[in-house]
Amino acid sequence: MMDTKTNIPNNTEMTPVISLKGVNKWYGDFQALSNIDLEIKLKEKIVICGPSGSGKSTLIRCLNRLEAHQEGTIHVSGIELHERMKDIDVVRQDIGMVFQSFNLFPHLTVLENCMAGPNWVRGVDKSKAKERAVAMLEQVKIPEQADKYPDQLSGGQQQRVAIARSLCMQPKVMLFDEPTSALDPEMVSEVLETMIELAKSGMTMICVTHEMGFARQVADRIVFMAEGEIVEQNSPKEFFNNPQHERTKVFLDQILE
Amino acid sequence: MFVDTVIEDKALHKPVFLIGLSLTVLAIFFALNFTNTLFGEFLRPVIGDPTESGFFGRFAVSLVLTIIFVVNLFVISFFKLKVQVAIVWVELFLLFLAFAYSFDLKMSFIQSRIPLMISRGLFTTIYISAISIVIATVIAIIGAIAKLSNNGFAYAISSFYTSLFRGLPLLLQLFLIYKGLPQLGFMVDAVPAAITALSLCYGAYMTEIFRAGIQSIPRGQWEASRALGFKFNLILRKIILPQAIPIIIPPTGNQFIAMLKDSSLASVLGVWELMYLARTLGQRDFRHMEMLLTAAMIYWALTIVLEVIQARIEEKYKQKS
């Protein structure tokens, strides 16, 4: 896209950007993740779905170590995420994350939200950061809101700003943690369209979402989780038309009504 | 606060309330008996010699006062809110002046002492408070961060500190520092001792305020910052504190005001600040009330200045978000 100094090594299409092996995580006695094995290649679009409490948000939050896993290994571009690592911030700068509750910085304008990351931690000077921010706001189709504060925007607009804010860091991977769950129904589609555009541009994406239409259209692979385990993963076509497990069938029946 | 959109009749415009209020006020005035005051003198043409007017005089004075009081309230109730507030403020202030006036104050005495009170007393009070406020704020920021950190030492030290200094009376802290340190071989003057005690004590209170302010910022702000690869110091400085400060300002303003007045405790160490001068200047001539009331007005004026500054800052932050 643009000139960037990226922190984590480049990947070929074949080696995984993210790989998890035997990952286990507990909250007290409750096992949130059990024996997760997953590999995600460059430019792959993964949708993670499953009933609430199945561990999908926990899983995605482990990928940039907002949550700690207790057993197994997680590698991001060959760098292992663990407790004692020195360069977690460097890894995080290359992984964009979009939250269910947007989490924009309310005391900064939309433009400042987008400029903050590149300017503060990527060493991009202000004018360049602004240029990039404007470009990204155009990409998510709200350049005209640049000087407003987040709480002056609708939910859908805020989430698109959040996406633009992440993109300004020029990440290698984008994580979406239920990005449309907190939105009014009429605003879901504008966010999904932005995500579809992003997928078309070749971004590696991992999305936790209940939007099955989006999954069908965009996903290379759908990962279905229940009770902290990956129950099955398949191409959208197979996943919807030919689910292998009873749990998957029940879930699909409920969600596709 | 939410003001409901449905307006109820004003209580003052309901006859039942008016009658009830009048009777209550009448009873209070009657019980307090203003016959032998200025009010009695005013009514001399009606009740004759106030001291000999008996029940009739007492009742007449109470009745007149009640009528003035209730009619006053009734009239004020028709004004707009802002005008109401202004009128009531002025009336209460006049009552306060009347109260002060009733001590038979000697104005020339006040006038002759006021230059010293201001040049020496007010100056020292402001100087002690201002330095203490700055130090206390620095302590509070450090203390709050220490209390929120995962570092066992930092948490232990700061929680011990807040527990100790919130747990001891400020006056006791003053003496411990002023009398105690010299015994250990550290000579401290009264002013530095006062500043130390005030800073440590208010630093402890403000640590708790700052901690609560920082904690009130949603977790999502930390997560989003972390996800962007920001480090702790950056997050605190650029994301959390700018949002916490508007929350911290009102209680901190309170602390500043309280500290300004608690600086009067330095008078027990013989520091020539407002309170000390108020007590000593009046003592020789038995003009206590003159000096105490003068000091009272100066303290009050100072706190009003602080209140205005606080309101300005709050306003500024309100516009921003």
XYZ file of C-alpha atoms in Angstrom:
578
model
C 0.000 0.000 0.000
C 2.251 2.762 1.234
C 5.774 3.014 2.435
C 5.922 1.365 5.791
C 8.442 0.110 8.151
C 6.885 -3.052 9.389
C 8.051 -4.808 12.447
C 7.326 -8.426 11.894
C 8.932 -10.346 9.058
C 7.203 -10.713 5.732
C 5.435 -13.910 4.963
C 5.042 -15.831 1.832
C 1.594 -17.058 0.947
C 2.399 -20.474 2.232
C 3.721 -19.963 5.755
C 1.142 -19.186 8.407
C 0.889 -15.617 9.728
C -0.654 -16.922 12.877
C -0.384 -20.387 14.283
C -1.747 -21.838 17.487
C -0.740 -25.217 18.858
C -2.443 -26.903 21.766
C -3.594 -23.650 23.341
C -5.369 -23.939 26.674
C -6.743 -21.178 28.829
C -8.580 -21.160 32.107
C -10.418 -18.522 34.109
C -10.078 -20.059 37.552
C -11.598 -23.508 37.159
C -13.442 -22.635 33.990
C -11.687 -23.728 30.855
C -12.177 -20.995 28.271
C -10.052 -22.505 25.523
C -9.128 -26.135 25.189
C -6.603 -27.622 22.825
C -6.873 -25.022 20.121
C -4.883 -25.799 16.972
C -5.254 -23.254 14.207
C -3.186 -21.899 11.379
C -3.975 -18.778 9.422
C -2.169 -17.956 6.213
C -1.448 -14.586 4.698
C -4.491 -13.006 3.035
C -6.791 -15.605 4.480
C -10.182 -14.507 5.785
C -11.345 -16.471 8.766
C -14.736 -16.180 10.422
C -15.020 -17.572 13.925
C -18.529 -18.284 15.106
C -20.267 -20.203 17.817
C -22.720 -19.782 20.676
C -22.000 -17.177 23.350
C -19.490 -18.341 25.907
C -17.821 -20.634 23.393
C -14.483 -18.845 23.732
C -14.357 -17.107 20.362
C -13.682 -13.642 21.770
C -11.147 -15.076 24.188
C -9.414 -16.773 21.289
C -9.172 -13.655 19.162
C -7.994 -11.614 22.142
C -5.194 -14.104 22.705
C -3.865 -13.372 19.210
C -2.557 -9.948 20.254
C -2.183 -11.009 23.845
C -4.873 -8.842 25.322
C -5.512 -12.156 27.079
C -2.862 -14.584 28.236
C -3.026 -18.281 27.385
C -1.644 -20.740 29.886
C -0.635 -23.712 27.769
C 0.416 -24.258 24.194
C 2.039 -21.825 21.820
C 0.827 -18.897 19.737
C 3.081 -17.586 16.986
C 2.428 -14.390 15.062
C 4.678 -14.124 12.020
C 7.082 -16.451 13.674
C 7.231 -14.517 16.927
C 5.995 -16.449 19.900
C 3.616 -14.642 22.229
C 4.433 -15.373 25.822
C 4.571 -13.803 29.256
C 8.180 -12.699 29.196
C 8.342 -11.346 25.672
C 10.009 -7.970 25.261
C 8.491 -6.789 22.017
C 4.755 -7.325 22.381
C 4.080 -3.706 21.416
C 5.989 -4.218 18.192
C 3.823 -7.221 17.358
C 0.646 -5.385 18.332
C 1.471 -2.509 16.028
C 1.202 -4.938 13.150
C -2.104 -6.415 14.287
C -5.156 -4.191 13.981
C -8.059 -4.831 16.298
C -11.651 -3.690 16.075
C -13.777 -4.035 19.194
C -17.452 -4.600 19.754
C -17.670 -1.330 21.694
C -15.521 0.688 19.230
C -13.252 2.037 21.996
C -12.446 5.232 20.157
C -10.622 7.840 22.224
C -13.427 10.245 23.152
C -11.148 13.217 23.893
C -9.601 13.127 20.418
C -11.238 14.043 17.131
C -11.799 11.397 14.504
C -8.702 12.570 12.670
C -6.605 12.605 15.848
C -7.821 9.099 16.678
C -6.471 7.960 13.331
C -3.230 9.908 13.566
C -2.368 8.879 17.117
C -0.956 5.424 16.420
C 1.278 6.237 13.454
C 2.431 9.517 14.998
C 3.056 8.311 18.539
C 4.518 4.857 18.038
C 5.322 4.367 14.351
C 7.447 7.488 14.091
C 5.423 8.921 11.215
C 5.535 12.715 11.253
C 2.333 14.676 11.753
C 1.700 15.782 8.203
C 2.242 12.297 6.853
C 0.111 10.763 9.578
C -2.641 13.210 8.712
C -2.382 12.402 5.025
C -2.688 8.723 5.798
C -5.571 9.292 8.219
C -7.499 11.257 5.614
C -6.877 8.521 3.059
C -8.131 5.834 5.432
C -11.193 7.868 6.395
C -11.933 8.125 2.691
C -11.555 4.386 2.388
C -14.187 3.860 5.099
C -16.244 6.626 3.450
C -16.429 9.216 6.224
C -13.792 11.835 5.396
C -16.312 14.583 6.170
C -16.450 13.572 9.869
C -12.723 14.060 10.411
C -12.985 17.008 12.783
C -15.839 15.689 14.897
C -15.518 13.933 18.216
C -16.525 10.264 18.427
C -19.667 10.847 20.485
C -21.035 13.093 17.736
C -21.091 10.096 15.401
C -23.539 7.219 14.998
C -22.476 3.749 16.078
C -21.864 2.650 12.522
C -19.725 5.687 11.807
C -17.761 5.162 15.021
C -17.020 1.581 14.091
C -15.837 2.645 10.639
C -13.556 5.199 12.286
C -12.257 2.407 14.522
C -11.477 0.378 11.405
C -9.743 3.375 9.823
C -7.760 3.931 13.031
C -6.461 0.374 12.854
C -5.726 0.608 9.133
C -3.631 3.728 9.683
C -1.125 1.509 11.447
C -0.883 -0.462 8.187
C -1.337 -3.776 9.949
C -0.623 -7.175 8.477
C -3.582 -8.764 10.168
C -6.927 -7.357 11.252
C -8.859 -8.831 14.148
C -12.567 -8.102 14.445
C -14.216 -8.926 17.765
C -17.973 -8.905 17.093
C -17.727 -5.565 15.274
C -21.444 -5.273 14.540
C -22.962 -6.681 17.736
C -23.354 -3.315 19.456
C -24.862 -1.593 16.428
C -28.420 -0.658 15.611
C -29.676 -2.980 12.880
C -29.704 -0.316 10.155
C -26.018 0.387 10.739
C -24.746 -3.152 10.481
C -24.546 -3.146 6.702
C -22.356 -0.036 6.419
C -19.761 -1.647 8.676
C -19.992 -4.988 6.888
C -19.534 -3.255 3.524
C -16.388 -1.623 4.831
C -15.134 -5.010 5.964
C -15.976 -6.591 2.613
C -14.031 -3.842 0.824
C -11.122 -4.505 3.124
C -11.292 -8.225 2.418
C -11.199 -7.522 -1.305
C -8.039 -5.478 -0.843
C -6.298 -8.616 0.336
C -6.101 -8.004 4.066
C -5.632 -10.988 6.334
C -8.747 -10.951 8.511
C -9.977 -12.870 11.505
C -13.540 -12.014 12.405
C -15.628 -13.131 15.317
C -19.154 -12.450 14.113
C -22.695 -13.729 13.939
C -23.196 -12.219 10.490
C -23.550 -15.392 8.456
C -24.203 -13.506 5.229
C -20.836 -11.845 5.623
C -19.212 -15.173 6.435
C -20.684 -16.774 3.333
C -19.521 -13.942 1.117
C -16.059 -13.261 2.473
C -14.687 -16.157 4.491
C -12.172 -18.600 3.128
C -12.795 -20.709 6.157
C -15.326 -20.752 8.943
C -14.226 -21.921 12.368
C -17.017 -23.127 14.603
C -16.374 -23.140 18.337
C -18.302 -24.494 21.292
C -17.297 -24.749 24.939
C -13.780 -23.566 24.264
C -13.067 -26.061 21.530
C -12.906 -25.821 17.776
C -15.685 -28.186 16.787
C -15.159 -27.946 13.074
C -13.705 -25.719 10.416
C -14.593 -25.713 6.777
C -15.173 -23.635 3.680
C -18.391 -21.624 3.855
C -20.047 -23.818 1.277
C -19.355 -27.014 3.174
C -20.005 -25.388 6.517
C -23.497 -24.200 5.637
C -24.582 -26.990 3.343
C -22.949 -29.939 4.944
C -22.208 -29.387 8.625
C -20.418 -32.342 10.135
C -21.294 -32.090 13.806
C -24.551 -32.121 15.674
C -23.612 -28.941 17.572
C -22.942 -27.124 14.311
C -26.320 -28.160 12.939
C -28.112 -26.951 16.060
C -26.239 -23.645 15.948
C -26.965 -23.108 12.274
C -30.639 -23.925 12.768
C -30.851 -21.313 15.490
C -28.942 -18.599 13.738
C -30.301 -19.035 10.212
C -33.975 -18.947 11.100
C -29.216 16.427 37.329
C -32.362 15.718 35.405
C -35.066 18.344 35.795
C -38.424 16.821 35.030
C -40.379 18.294 32.160
C -43.620 18.255 34.109
C -43.897 21.333 36.293
C -45.670 21.095 39.604
C -47.345 24.073 41.240
C -44.915 25.978 43.400
C -45.400 25.091 47.023
C -45.346 28.792 47.873
C -48.430 29.319 45.684
C -50.504 26.799 47.599
C -52.591 28.404 50.356
C -52.215 25.408 52.666
C -48.446 25.574 52.463
C -48.420 29.338 52.904
C -50.572 29.188 56.006
C -48.555 26.310 57.468
C -45.299 28.115 56.740
C -46.566 31.364 58.254
C -47.683 29.663 61.460
C -44.400 27.791 61.810
C -42.322 30.897 61.204
C -44.504 32.875 63.594
C -43.971 30.258 66.283
C -40.203 30.352 65.736
C -40.012 34.148 65.874
C -42.223 34.166 68.951
C -40.022 31.589 70.656
C -36.841 33.495 69.796
C -38.365 36.740 71.054
C -37.000 39.729 69.157
C -38.811 42.293 71.323
C -35.677 43.679 72.908
C -33.784 44.066 69.641
C -33.813 46.667 66.910
C -37.117 45.240 65.650
C -38.789 46.112 68.926
C -37.470 49.660 68.626
C -39.006 49.974 65.176
C -42.388 49.018 66.547
C -42.208 51.421 69.518
C -44.998 53.620 68.090
C -47.336 50.619 68.146
C -46.310 48.617 71.179
C -44.878 51.360 73.359
C -41.761 50.641 75.385
C -40.523 47.258 74.102
C -39.304 46.115 77.517
C -42.727 46.614 79.015
C -44.833 45.521 76.052
C -45.291 41.957 77.350
C -47.148 39.315 75.379
C -48.742 41.808 72.986
C -45.376 43.335 72.074
C -43.736 39.975 71.582
C -46.603 38.784 69.404
C -46.705 42.004 67.351
C -42.974 41.882 66.658
C -43.181 38.205 65.660
C -46.175 38.857 63.428
C -44.512 41.751 61.612
C -41.360 39.700 61.076
C -43.405 36.759 59.837
C -45.273 38.928 57.354
C -42.015 40.428 56.033
C -40.483 36.967 55.748
C -43.387 35.252 53.997
C -44.196 38.144 51.657
C -40.513 38.268 50.738
C -40.519 34.572 49.815
C -43.801 34.942 47.958
C -42.538 37.851 45.866
C -39.231 36.134 45.089
C -41.070 33.038 43.900
C -42.322 34.945 40.852
C -38.849 35.733 39.521
C -36.776 33.644 37.186
C -34.421 31.141 38.734
C -31.279 33.211 38.211
C -32.863 36.338 39.690
C -34.161 34.299 42.615
C -30.679 32.995 43.326
C -29.210 36.487 43.159
C -31.842 38.005 45.475
C -31.539 35.236 48.047
C -27.749 35.512 47.971
C -27.897 39.254 48.560
C -30.431 38.890 51.368
C -28.423 36.193 53.120
C -25.293 38.288 52.759
C -27.044 41.304 54.269
C -28.195 39.128 57.162
C -24.610 37.996 57.649
C -23.470 41.628 57.668
C -26.199 42.471 60.172
C -24.970 39.605 62.322
C -21.400 40.923 62.112
C -22.578 44.468 62.754
C -24.371 43.375 65.899
C -20.946 42.887 67.562
C -20.433 46.626 67.669
C -17.336 46.447 65.481
C -14.792 49.221 65.498
C -14.118 49.903 61.840
C -11.098 52.106 62.431
C -9.438 49.208 64.282
C -10.002 46.932 61.297
C -8.749 49.541 58.875
C -5.549 50.071 60.781
C -4.768 46.316 60.969
C -5.863 45.263 57.492
C -2.641 46.254 55.675
C -0.603 43.898 57.865
C -3.183 41.137 57.588
C -3.036 41.294 53.840
C 0.647 41.998 53.257
C 1.795 39.437 55.784
C -1.101 37.109 56.626
C -2.808 36.716 53.298
C 0.531 36.494 51.519
C 1.781 33.737 53.831
C -1.483 31.819 53.621
C -1.459 31.871 49.825
C 2.218 31.051 49.695
C 1.923 28.045 52.014
C -1.217 26.785 50.278
C 0.066 27.220 46.747
C 3.310 25.342 47.368
C 1.455 22.616 49.269
C -1.093 22.258 46.481
C 1.615 21.755 43.870
C 3.518 19.218 45.974
C 0.311 17.398 46.968
C -0.699 17.117 43.307
C 2.655 15.620 42.364
C 2.438 13.179 45.285
C -1.118 12.286 44.278
C -0.182 11.464 40.686
C 2.721 9.292 41.782
C 0.687 7.733 44.580
C -2.247 6.930 42.294
C -0.041 5.303 39.664
C 1.756 3.339 42.374
C -1.559 2.177 43.788
C -2.721 0.992 40.380
C 0.537 -0.716 39.493
C 1.341 -4.384 39.737
C 4.535 -3.605 41.605
C 4.215 -4.938 45.132
C 6.603 -2.413 46.625
C 4.943 0.540 44.939
C 1.492 -0.594 46.011
C 2.587 -1.336 49.552
C 4.369 1.972 50.016
C 1.566 4.085 48.573
C -1.212 2.275 50.416
C 0.733 2.524 53.673
C 1.238 6.206 52.990
C -2.414 6.966 52.279
C -3.531 4.886 55.234
C -1.164 6.644 57.638
C -1.667 10.205 56.503
C -5.406 9.903 56.132
C -5.502 8.233 59.501
C -3.814 10.962 61.545
C -5.296 14.352 62.351
C -3.550 17.073 60.382
C -2.767 18.995 63.553
C -1.028 15.936 64.978
C 1.004 15.523 61.776
C 2.034 19.165 62.064
C 3.352 18.652 65.575
C 5.030 15.353 64.724
C 6.962 17.048 61.948
C 7.657 20.314 63.736
C 8.527 18.913 67.152
C 9.634 15.417 66.171
C 12.167 16.046 63.427
C 14.352 18.404 65.517
C 14.706 15.643 68.108
C 16.153 13.457 65.377
C 18.559 16.200 64.500
C 16.694 17.751 61.570
C 15.881 21.361 62.277
C 12.731 22.459 60.480
C 11.293 25.932 60.416
C 7.616 26.391 60.991
C 6.767 27.234 57.380
C 8.499 24.213 55.795
C 6.987 22.025 58.510
C 3.517 23.341 57.679
C 4.072 22.860 53.967
C 5.331 19.315 54.520
C 2.389 18.352 56.707
C -0.187 19.905 54.363
C 1.393 18.341 51.274
C 1.617 14.883 52.787
C -1.867 14.944 54.251
C -3.614 16.320 51.180
C -1.394 14.257 48.900
C -2.862 11.203 50.611
C -6.454 12.320 50.081
C -5.759 13.333 46.503
C -4.018 10.031 45.775
C -7.368 8.378 46.370
C -9.166 10.919 44.184
C -6.696 10.465 41.336
C -6.793 6.689 41.668
C -10.585 6.655 41.476
C -10.479 9.044 38.511
C -8.045 6.891 36.591
C -10.001 3.746 37.423
C -13.223 5.274 36.188
C -11.921 5.288 32.612
C -13.366 2.238 30.855
C -11.131 -0.773 30.369
C -11.782 -0.566 26.638
C -9.606 2.550 26.423
C -6.645 0.615 27.797
C -7.355 -2.329 25.525
C -7.647 -0.199 22.406
C -4.405 1.581 23.307
C -2.611 -1.676 24.007
C -3.914 -3.140 20.765
C -2.331 -0.196 18.932
C 0.982 -1.039 20.590
C 1.090 1.909 23.002
C 3.242 1.590 26.097
C 2.008 2.226 29.623
C 3.404 5.744 30.020
C 2.049 6.861 26.686
C -1.398 5.452 27.430
C -1.500 7.154 30.795
C -0.298 10.506 29.500
C -2.186 10.738 26.237
C -5.288 8.605 26.698
C -6.187 8.030 30.328
C -5.203 11.233 32.171
C -6.824 13.599 29.628
C -10.078 11.724 30.206
C -9.626 11.360 33.955
C -8.813 15.024 34.614
C -12.358 16.354 34.020
C -13.591 13.732 36.502
C -10.858 14.566 38.989
C -11.299 18.352 38.905
C -14.407 18.836 41.105
C -13.185 16.748 44.068
C -9.673 18.156 43.658
C -11.062 21.694 43.743
C -12.728 20.718 47.004
C -9.397 19.567 48.365
C -7.708 22.807 47.338
C -10.358 24.802 49.152
C -10.105 22.617 52.226
C -6.321 22.876 52.191
C -6.433 26.653 51.910
C -8.434 26.780 55.108
C -6.428 24.069 56.846
C -3.322 26.158 56.299
C -4.702 28.099 59.281
C -3.429 25.241 61.441
C 0.063 26.585 60.796
C -0.885 29.352 63.227
C -0.264 26.956 66.110
C 3.382 26.813 65.026
C 3.519 30.593 65.166
C 3.543 31.109 61.418
C 2.365 34.626 60.649
C -0.446 33.639 58.367
C -4.029 34.949 58.388
C -5.337 32.990 61.327
C -2.342 33.734 63.530
C -2.545 37.440 62.842
C -6.304 37.423 63.377
C -5.806 35.950 66.822
C -2.811 37.984 67.932
C -3.715 41.383 66.510
C -7.085 41.398 68.223
C -5.865 40.003 71.508
C -4.107 43.027 72.966
C -7.071 45.355 72.520
C -9.750 42.752 73.195
C -10.987 43.319 69.648
C -11.268 39.615 68.794
C -14.371 39.787 66.663
C -12.993 42.550 64.449
C -9.960 40.520 63.466
C -11.707 37.140 63.335
C -14.438 38.486 61.068
C -11.865 40.184 58.861
C -9.942 36.939 58.524
C -13.237 35.138 57.876
C -14.064 37.472 54.993
C -10.593 37.096 53.501
C -10.754 33.280 53.672
C -14.202 33.351 52.171
C -13.116 35.633 49.344
C -10.156 33.339 48.635
C -12.333 30.244 48.410
C -14.727 32.071 46.102
C -11.782 32.802 43.815
C -10.875 29.091 43.860
C -14.493 28.125 43.182
C -14.605 30.442 40.179
C -11.341 29.044 38.837
C -12.649 25.508 39.294
C -15.885 26.365 37.473
C -13.896 27.906 34.611
C -11.735 24.806 34.210
C -14.760 22.517 34.363
C -16.426 24.632 31.696
C -13.365 24.413 29.490
C -13.328 20.625 29.661
C -17.054 20.438 29.056
C -16.688 22.330 25.795
C -13.944 20.008 24.675
C -15.951 16.816 24.809
